[in-house]
PDB file of N, CA and C in Angstrom:
ATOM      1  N   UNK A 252      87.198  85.087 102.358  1.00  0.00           N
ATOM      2  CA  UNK A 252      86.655  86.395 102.024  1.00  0.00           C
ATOM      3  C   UNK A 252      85.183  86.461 102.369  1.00  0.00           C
ATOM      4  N   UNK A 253      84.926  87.274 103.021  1.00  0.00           N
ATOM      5  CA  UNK A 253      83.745  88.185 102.941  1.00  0.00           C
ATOM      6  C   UNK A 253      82.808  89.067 101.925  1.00  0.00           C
ATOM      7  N   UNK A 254      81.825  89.005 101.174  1.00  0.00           N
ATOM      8  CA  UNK A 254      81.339  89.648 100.001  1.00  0.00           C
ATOM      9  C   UNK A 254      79.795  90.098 100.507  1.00  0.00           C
ATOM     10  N   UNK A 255      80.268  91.754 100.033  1.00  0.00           N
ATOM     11  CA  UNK A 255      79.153  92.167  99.996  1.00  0.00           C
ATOM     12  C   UNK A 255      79.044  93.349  98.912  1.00  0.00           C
ATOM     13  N   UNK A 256      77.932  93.430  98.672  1.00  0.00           N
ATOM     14  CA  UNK A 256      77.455  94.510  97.650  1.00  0.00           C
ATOM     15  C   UNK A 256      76.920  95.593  97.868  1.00  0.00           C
ATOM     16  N   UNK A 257      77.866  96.685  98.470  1.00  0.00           N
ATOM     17  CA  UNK A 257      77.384  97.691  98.268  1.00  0.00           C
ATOM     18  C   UNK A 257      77.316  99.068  97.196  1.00  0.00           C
ATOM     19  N   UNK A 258      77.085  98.483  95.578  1.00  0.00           N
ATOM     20  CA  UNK A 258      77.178  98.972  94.442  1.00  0.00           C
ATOM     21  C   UNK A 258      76.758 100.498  94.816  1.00  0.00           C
ATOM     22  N   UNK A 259      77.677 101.397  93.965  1.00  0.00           N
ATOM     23  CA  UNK A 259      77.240 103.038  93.863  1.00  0.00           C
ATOM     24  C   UNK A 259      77.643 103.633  94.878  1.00  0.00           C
ATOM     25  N   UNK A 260      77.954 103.165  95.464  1.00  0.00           N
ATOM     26  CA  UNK A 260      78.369 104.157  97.094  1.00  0.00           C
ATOM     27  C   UNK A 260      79.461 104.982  96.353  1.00  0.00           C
ATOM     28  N   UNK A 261      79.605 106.284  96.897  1.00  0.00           N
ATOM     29  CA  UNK A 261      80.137 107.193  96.083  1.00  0.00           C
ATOM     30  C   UNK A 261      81.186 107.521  97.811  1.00  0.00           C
ATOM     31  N   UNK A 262      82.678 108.015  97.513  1.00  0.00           N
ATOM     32  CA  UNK A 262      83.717 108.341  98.370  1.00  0.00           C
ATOM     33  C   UNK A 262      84.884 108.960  98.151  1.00  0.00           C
ATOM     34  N   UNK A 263      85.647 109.385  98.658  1.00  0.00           N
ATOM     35  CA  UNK A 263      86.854 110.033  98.600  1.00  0.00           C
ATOM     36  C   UNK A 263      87.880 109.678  99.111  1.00  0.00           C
ATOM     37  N   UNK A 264      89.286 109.370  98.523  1.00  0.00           N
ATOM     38  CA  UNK A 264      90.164 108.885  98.965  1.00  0.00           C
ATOM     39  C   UNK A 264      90.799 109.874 100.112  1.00  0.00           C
ATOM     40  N   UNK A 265      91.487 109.283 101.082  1.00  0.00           N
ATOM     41  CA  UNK A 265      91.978 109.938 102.308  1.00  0.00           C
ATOM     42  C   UNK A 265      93.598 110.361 102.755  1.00  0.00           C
ATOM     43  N   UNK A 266      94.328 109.831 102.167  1.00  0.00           N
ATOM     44  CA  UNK A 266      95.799 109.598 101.965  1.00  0.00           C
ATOM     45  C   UNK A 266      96.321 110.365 100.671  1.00  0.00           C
ATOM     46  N   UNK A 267      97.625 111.335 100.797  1.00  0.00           N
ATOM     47  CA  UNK A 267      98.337 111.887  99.792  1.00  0.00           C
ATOM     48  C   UNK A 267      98.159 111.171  98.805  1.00  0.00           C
ATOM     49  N   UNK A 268      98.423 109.706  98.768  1.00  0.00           N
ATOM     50  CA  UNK A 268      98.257 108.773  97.531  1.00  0.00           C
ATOM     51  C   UNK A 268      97.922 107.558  98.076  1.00  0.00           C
ATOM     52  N   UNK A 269      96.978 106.840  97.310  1.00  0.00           N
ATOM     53  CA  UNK A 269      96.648 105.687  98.049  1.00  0.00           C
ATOM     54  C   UNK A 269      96.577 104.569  96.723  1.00  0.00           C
ATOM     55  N   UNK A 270      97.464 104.160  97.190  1.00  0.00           N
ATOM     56  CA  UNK A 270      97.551 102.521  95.948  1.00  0.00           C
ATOM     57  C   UNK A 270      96.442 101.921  95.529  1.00  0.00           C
ATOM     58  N   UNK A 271      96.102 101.771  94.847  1.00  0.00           N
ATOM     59  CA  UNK A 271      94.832 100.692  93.294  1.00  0.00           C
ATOM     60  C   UNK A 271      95.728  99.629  93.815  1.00  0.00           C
ATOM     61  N   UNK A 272      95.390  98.510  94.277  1.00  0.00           N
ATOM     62  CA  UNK A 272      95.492  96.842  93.794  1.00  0.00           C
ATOM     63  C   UNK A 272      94.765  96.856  92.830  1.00  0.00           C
ATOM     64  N   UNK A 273      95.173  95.276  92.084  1.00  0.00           N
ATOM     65  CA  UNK A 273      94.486  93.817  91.545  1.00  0.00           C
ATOM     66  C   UNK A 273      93.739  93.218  91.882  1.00  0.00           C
ATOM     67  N   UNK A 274      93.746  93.197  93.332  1.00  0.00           N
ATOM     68  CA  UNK A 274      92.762  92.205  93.941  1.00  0.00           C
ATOM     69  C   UNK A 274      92.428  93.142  95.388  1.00  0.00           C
ATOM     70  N   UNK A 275      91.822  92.150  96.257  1.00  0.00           N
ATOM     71  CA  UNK A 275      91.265  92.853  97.817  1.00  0.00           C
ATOM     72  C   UNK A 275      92.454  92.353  98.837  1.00  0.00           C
ATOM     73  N   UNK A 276      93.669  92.922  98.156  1.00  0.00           N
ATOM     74  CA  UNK A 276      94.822  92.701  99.611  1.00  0.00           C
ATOM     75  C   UNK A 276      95.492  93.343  99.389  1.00  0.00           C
ATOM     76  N   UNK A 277      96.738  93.793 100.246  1.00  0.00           N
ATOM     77  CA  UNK A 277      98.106  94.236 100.261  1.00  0.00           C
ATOM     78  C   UNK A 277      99.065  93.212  99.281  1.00  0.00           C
ATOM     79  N   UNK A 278      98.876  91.810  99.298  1.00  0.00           N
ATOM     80  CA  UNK A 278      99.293  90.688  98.397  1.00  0.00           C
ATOM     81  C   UNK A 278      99.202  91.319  96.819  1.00  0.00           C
ATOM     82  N   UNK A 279      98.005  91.711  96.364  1.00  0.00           N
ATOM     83  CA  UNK A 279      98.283  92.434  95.257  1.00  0.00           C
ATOM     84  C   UNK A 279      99.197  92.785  94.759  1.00  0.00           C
ATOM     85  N   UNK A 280      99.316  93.177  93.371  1.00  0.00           N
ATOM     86  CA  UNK A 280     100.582  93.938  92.481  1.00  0.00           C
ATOM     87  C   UNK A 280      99.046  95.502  92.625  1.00  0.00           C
ATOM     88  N   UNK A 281     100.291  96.561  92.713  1.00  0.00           N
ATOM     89  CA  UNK A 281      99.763  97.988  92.654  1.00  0.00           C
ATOM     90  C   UNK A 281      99.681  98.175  91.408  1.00  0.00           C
ATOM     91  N   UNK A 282      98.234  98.677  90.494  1.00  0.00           N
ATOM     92  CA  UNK A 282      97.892  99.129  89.480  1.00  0.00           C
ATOM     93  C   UNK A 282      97.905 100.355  89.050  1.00  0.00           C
ATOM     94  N   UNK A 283      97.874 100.931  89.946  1.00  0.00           N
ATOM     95  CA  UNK A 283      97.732 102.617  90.281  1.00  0.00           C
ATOM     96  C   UNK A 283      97.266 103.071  91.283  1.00  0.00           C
ATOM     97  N   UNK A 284      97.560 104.277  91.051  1.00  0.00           N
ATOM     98  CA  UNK A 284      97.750 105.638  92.532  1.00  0.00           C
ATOM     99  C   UNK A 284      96.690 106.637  92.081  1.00  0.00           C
ATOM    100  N   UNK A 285      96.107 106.608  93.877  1.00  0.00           N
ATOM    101  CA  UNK A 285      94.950 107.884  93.220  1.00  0.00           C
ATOM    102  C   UNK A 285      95.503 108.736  94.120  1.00  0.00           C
ATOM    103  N   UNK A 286      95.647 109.997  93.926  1.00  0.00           N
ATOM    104  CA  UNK A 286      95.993 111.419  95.004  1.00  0.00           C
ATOM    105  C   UNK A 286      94.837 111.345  95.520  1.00  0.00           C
ATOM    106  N   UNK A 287      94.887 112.722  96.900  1.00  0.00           N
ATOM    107  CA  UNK A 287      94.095 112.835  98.056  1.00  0.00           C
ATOM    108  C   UNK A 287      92.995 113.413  97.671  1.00  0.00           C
ATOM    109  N   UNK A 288      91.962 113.175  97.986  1.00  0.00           N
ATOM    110  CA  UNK A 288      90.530 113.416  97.749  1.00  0.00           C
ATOM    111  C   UNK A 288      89.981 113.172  96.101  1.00  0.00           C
ATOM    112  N   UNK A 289      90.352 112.196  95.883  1.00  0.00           N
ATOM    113  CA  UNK A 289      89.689 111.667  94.768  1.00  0.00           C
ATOM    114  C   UNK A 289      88.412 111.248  94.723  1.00  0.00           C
ATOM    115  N   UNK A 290      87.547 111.712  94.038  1.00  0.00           N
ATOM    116  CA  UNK A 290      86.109 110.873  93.991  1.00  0.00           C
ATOM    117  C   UNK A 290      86.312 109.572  93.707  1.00  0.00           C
ATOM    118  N   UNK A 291      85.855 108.219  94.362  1.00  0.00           N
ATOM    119  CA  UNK A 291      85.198 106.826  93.582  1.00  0.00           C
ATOM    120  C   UNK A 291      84.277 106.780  93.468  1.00  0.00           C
ATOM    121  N   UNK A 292      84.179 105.475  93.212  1.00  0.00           N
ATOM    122  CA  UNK A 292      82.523 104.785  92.747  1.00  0.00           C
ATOM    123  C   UNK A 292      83.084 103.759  93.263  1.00  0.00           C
ATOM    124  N   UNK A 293      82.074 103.013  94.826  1.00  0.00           N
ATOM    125  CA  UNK A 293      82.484 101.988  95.267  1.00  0.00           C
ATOM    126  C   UNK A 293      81.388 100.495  94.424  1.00  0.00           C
ATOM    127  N   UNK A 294      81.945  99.588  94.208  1.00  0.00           N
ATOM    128  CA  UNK A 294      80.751  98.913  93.255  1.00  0.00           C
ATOM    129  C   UNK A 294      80.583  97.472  94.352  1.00  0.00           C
ATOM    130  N   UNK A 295      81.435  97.452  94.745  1.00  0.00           N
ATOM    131  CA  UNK A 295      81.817  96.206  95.478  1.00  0.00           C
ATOM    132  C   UNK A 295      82.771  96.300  96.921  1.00  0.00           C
ATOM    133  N   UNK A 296      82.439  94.901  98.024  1.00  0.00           N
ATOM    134  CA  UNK A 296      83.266  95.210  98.729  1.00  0.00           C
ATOM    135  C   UNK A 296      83.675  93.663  99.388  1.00  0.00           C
ATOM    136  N   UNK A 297      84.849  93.553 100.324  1.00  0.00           N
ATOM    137  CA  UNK A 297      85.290  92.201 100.188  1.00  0.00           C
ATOM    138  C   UNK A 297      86.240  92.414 101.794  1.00  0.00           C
ATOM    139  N   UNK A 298      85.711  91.142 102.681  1.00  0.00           N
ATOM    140  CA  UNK A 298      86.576  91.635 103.747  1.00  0.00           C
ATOM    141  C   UNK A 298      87.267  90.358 103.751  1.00  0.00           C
ATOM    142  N   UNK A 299      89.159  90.756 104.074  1.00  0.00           N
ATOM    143  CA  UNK A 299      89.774  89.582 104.567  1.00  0.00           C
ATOM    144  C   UNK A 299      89.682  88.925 105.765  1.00  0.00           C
ATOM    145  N   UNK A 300      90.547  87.835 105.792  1.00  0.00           N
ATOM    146  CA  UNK A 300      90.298  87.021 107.127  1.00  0.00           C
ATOM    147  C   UNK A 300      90.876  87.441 108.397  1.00  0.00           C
ATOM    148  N   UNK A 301      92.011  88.706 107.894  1.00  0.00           N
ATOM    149  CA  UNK A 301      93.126  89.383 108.938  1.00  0.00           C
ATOM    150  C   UNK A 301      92.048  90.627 109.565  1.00  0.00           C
ATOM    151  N   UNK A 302      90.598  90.695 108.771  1.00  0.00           N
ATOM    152  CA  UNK A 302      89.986  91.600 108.713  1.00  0.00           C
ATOM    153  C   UNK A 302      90.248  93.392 108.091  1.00  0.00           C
ATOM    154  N   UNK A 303      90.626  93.332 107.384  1.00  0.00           N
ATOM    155  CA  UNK A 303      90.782  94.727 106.379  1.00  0.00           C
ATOM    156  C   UNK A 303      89.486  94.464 105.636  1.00  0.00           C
ATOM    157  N   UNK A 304      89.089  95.347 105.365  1.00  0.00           N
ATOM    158  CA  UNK A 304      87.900  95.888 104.028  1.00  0.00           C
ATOM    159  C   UNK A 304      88.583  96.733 103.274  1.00  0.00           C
ATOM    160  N   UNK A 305      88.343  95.921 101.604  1.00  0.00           N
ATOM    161  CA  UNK A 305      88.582  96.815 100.674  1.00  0.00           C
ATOM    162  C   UNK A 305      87.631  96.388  99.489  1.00  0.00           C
ATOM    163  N   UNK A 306      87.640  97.845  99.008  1.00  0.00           N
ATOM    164  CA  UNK A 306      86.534  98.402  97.991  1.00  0.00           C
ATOM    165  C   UNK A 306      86.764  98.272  96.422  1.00  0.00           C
ATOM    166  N   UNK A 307      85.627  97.216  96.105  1.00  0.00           N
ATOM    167  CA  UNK A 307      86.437  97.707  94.654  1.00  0.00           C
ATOM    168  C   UNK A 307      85.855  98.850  93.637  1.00  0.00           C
ATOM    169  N   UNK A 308      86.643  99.099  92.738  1.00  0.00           N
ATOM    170  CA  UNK A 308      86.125 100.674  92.292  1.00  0.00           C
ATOM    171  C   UNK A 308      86.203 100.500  90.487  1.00  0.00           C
ATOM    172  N   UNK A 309      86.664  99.176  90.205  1.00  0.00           N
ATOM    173  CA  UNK A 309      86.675  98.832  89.000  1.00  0.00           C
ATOM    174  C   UNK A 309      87.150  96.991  88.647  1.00  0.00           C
ATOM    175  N   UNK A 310      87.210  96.953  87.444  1.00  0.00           N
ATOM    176  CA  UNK A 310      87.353  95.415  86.863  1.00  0.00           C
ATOM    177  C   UNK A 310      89.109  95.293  87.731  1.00  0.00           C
ATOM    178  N   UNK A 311      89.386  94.407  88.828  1.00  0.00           N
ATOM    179  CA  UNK A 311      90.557  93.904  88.990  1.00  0.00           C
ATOM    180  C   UNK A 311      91.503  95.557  89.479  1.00  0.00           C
ATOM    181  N   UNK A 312      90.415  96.435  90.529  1.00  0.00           N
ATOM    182  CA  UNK A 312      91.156  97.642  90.866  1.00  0.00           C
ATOM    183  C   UNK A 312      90.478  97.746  92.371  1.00  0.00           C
ATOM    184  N   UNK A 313      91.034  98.118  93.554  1.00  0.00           N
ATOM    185  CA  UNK A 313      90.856  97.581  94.791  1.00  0.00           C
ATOM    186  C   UNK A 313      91.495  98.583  95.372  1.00  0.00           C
ATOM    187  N   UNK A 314      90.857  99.289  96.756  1.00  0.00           N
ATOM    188  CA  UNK A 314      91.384 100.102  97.815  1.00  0.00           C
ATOM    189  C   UNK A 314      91.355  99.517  99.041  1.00  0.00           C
ATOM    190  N   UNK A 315      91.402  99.668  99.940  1.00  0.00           N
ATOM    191  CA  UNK A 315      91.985  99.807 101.230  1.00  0.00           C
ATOM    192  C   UNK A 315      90.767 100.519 101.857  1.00  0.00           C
ATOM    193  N   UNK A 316      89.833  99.961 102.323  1.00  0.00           N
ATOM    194  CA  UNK A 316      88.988 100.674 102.804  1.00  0.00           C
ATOM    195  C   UNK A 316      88.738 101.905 103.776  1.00  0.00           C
ATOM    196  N   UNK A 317      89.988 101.458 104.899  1.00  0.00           N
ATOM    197  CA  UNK A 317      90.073 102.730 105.548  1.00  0.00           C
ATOM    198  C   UNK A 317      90.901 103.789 105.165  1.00  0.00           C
ATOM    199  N   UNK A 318      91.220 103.718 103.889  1.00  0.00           N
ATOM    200  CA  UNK A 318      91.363 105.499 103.390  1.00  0.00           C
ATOM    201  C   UNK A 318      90.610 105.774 102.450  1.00  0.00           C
ATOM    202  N   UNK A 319      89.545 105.332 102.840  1.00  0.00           N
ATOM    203  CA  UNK A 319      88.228 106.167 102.088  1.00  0.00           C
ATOM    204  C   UNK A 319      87.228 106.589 102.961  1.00  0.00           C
ATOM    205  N   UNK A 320      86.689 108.027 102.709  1.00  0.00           N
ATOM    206  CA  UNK A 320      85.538 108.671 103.379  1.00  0.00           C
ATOM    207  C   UNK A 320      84.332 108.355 102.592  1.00  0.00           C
ATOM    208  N   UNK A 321      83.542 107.527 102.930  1.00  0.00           N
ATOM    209  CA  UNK A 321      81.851 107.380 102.660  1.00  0.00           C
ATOM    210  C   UNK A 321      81.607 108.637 102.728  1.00  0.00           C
ATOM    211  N   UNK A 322      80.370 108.543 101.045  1.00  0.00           N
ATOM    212  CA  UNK A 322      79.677 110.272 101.440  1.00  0.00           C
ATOM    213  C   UNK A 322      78.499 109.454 102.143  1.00  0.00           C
ATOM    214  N   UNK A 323      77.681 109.827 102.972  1.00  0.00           N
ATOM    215  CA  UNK A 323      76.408 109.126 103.862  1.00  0.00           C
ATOM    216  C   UNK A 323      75.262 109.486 102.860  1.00  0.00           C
TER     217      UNK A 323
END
């Protein structure tokens, strides 16, 4: 893994529904579902070795980075 901190970054989910992990993978168990254009709060971020980036948005809650729109 890859770690970086980009705390507060604020975004919107991109997908009808886009799965919450546990952790920063598809390997995860799904925690929950956010519908399309949801506000986050990105606090954290973590890249795998297959190279995906995902964001975390809470304690042990994780997206998929590319269905999220950065506000700039």
């Amino acid at each position: 893994w890859i770690w970086q901190n980009i705390m507060n970054k604020i975004g919107f989910t991109i997908p009808t529904s886009l799965n919450v992990r546990s952790g920063p993978s598809r390997q995860y168990t799904v925690v929950d579902r956010l519908k399309f254009n949801t506000q986050i709060t990105i606090i954290d971020e973590a890249q795998e070795e297959s190279g995906y980036t995902w964001y975390s948005i809470g304690s042990s809650r994780w997206v998929e980075a590319g269905f999220v729109k950065l506000m700039p």
